[in-house]
Amino acid sequence: MVAFLLTVALALLGLPSTSLAGVQDAPFPTFSDGKASQLALLIPTAIKINNLDTEVICTNLTPAAVDIGLEVFDQTGTRGNTIGSGNGALLDVAPGATVTITTGQTKVIHEDKIIVLEAPVIDLGNGSARVVATRAHIGCVAFAADSKHNIEAPPSIAAPPTSTPLAPSAACSPAACDDGNPCTADGCNAAGKCTHAAVADGTTCDDGNACTTDDACAAGACRPGNAVSCGADTPCHQLAVCDPQSGQCIHGAPVSTCVPGGGKKATDCAAEWVVENPGNPKGRTRSVQVCRQGDPACDFDADPGHCTFHVRICLNNTDVNVPACTPGEVSTYELRGLPSQTAEPLLGAVAAMGPSSRTGKGLIQVSFSPPYATADQCTAVLPVVVPARRTLTLKVRASSSAGPPDSDKLKLKCVGKPPARAHAAAPASRHAPSRIARLSRPAASSS
């Protein structure tokens, strides 16, 4: 009979609890002395069936007296006892004192408090439990114990009782849940799990780059504000750059952050792009720009379904990376292969650079009259949306009367987040069943 009961106990321990909804959602109780409780330990599986009972032993680790209670829930999530009436609770447990709360009296363990299940709960076949206290800094251990049998010495039939550990979920604290993100409010839910809620948009933050000011939170991420100016706005020919560590402008040899796009070397500076993607694995000025969805350095939205790139269009550039090209004038700027909702803002920004009209089939061409000859001019930042795990290709043809056209390509690639790594399930124990099955190991957490 004993072996049968303990086999049932181990089988119950191996099953996932179906009652976590009660443990997670039920509000924390108030003790009969009027003191509020908080979560100290979550026990995924609690048992009171087939002469098996759950024993929870807790020690007060704080320097002051605390109230300690054990709440049990059946497999439907219904709470089976009322802490406020003293059912399952002990008040004013002294510092360093150890108490035992149980779902039923056993013959091998001394119990300080025995829970009486309250209707409609009649058993805990696949139940769960949580330890609550006025302070969470307590250490607890739980067992499923055979309530009908003594430990015999020497044992006449079976070996002495052993235990099988099952890891509980200890209570968390906001400090332990700190994710290092200034744009999330870190906390704990009713199940003792860390939460990271987005703070209000516009909350001041620091993106870690000293070359941006007035950074602000947006949808739980810190977005860069205004860029520190280091002279004229000529990204293809910068004589001074900002040091992201100090925020100071450093003067030196000219540098370029422009993307030429792969046209002919003699005309490749007629039309270029600037893409805000400092960590591009292929290089800052390469024609393939890769952004991992959710990376605030290159994805300027909070939608997990796509990346929003920040792009500028520059004409007639003095680009130090294209020394064979001399800036001249642009007669037409044509943008092909894009849906109208993507192309329109880009073409509109180019058209606004000088007197122009929209021409060509589908009005995908900007015609300047007279030809646009101002050197080193760029549009404002333009958002370009690319669905996750997709690539958007911008095909541009810029022509002038002075030479062959500049035909370029820019590929914007949004890489989806990597899948969560699966954790292998622990193998089932092959040891013989024991009279006492251990449910949890000692756990303590700071309040």
Short mmCIF file of N, CA and C in Angstrom, two decimals, residues 42 53 74 190 223 358:
data_model
loop_
_atom_site.label_atom_id
_atom_site.label_comp_id
_atom_site.label_asym_id
_atom_site.label_seq_id
_atom_site.Cartn_x
_atom_site.Cartn_y
_atom_site.Cartn_z
N LEU A 42 6.65 30.30 -4.39
CA LEU A 42 5.61 29.67 -5.21
C LEU A 42 5.92 28.18 -5.30
N ASP A 53 0.04 14.36 2.15
CA ASP A 53 -0.19 15.75 2.52
C ASP A 53 1.05 16.58 2.23
N ASP A 74 -6.72 24.31 -5.63
CA ASP A 74 -6.94 23.05 -6.31
C ASP A 74 -6.62 23.19 -7.80
N ALA A 190 2.13 38.59 -9.57
CA ALA A 190 1.63 37.78 -8.46
C ALA A 190 2.29 36.41 -8.40
N ARG A 223 15.36 56.20 -27.36
CA ARG A 223 15.62 56.64 -28.73
C ARG A 223 16.49 57.90 -28.70
N ARG A 358 6.96 66.44 -61.01
CA ARG A 358 6.94 64.98 -61.03
C ARG A 358 6.61 64.51 -62.44
#
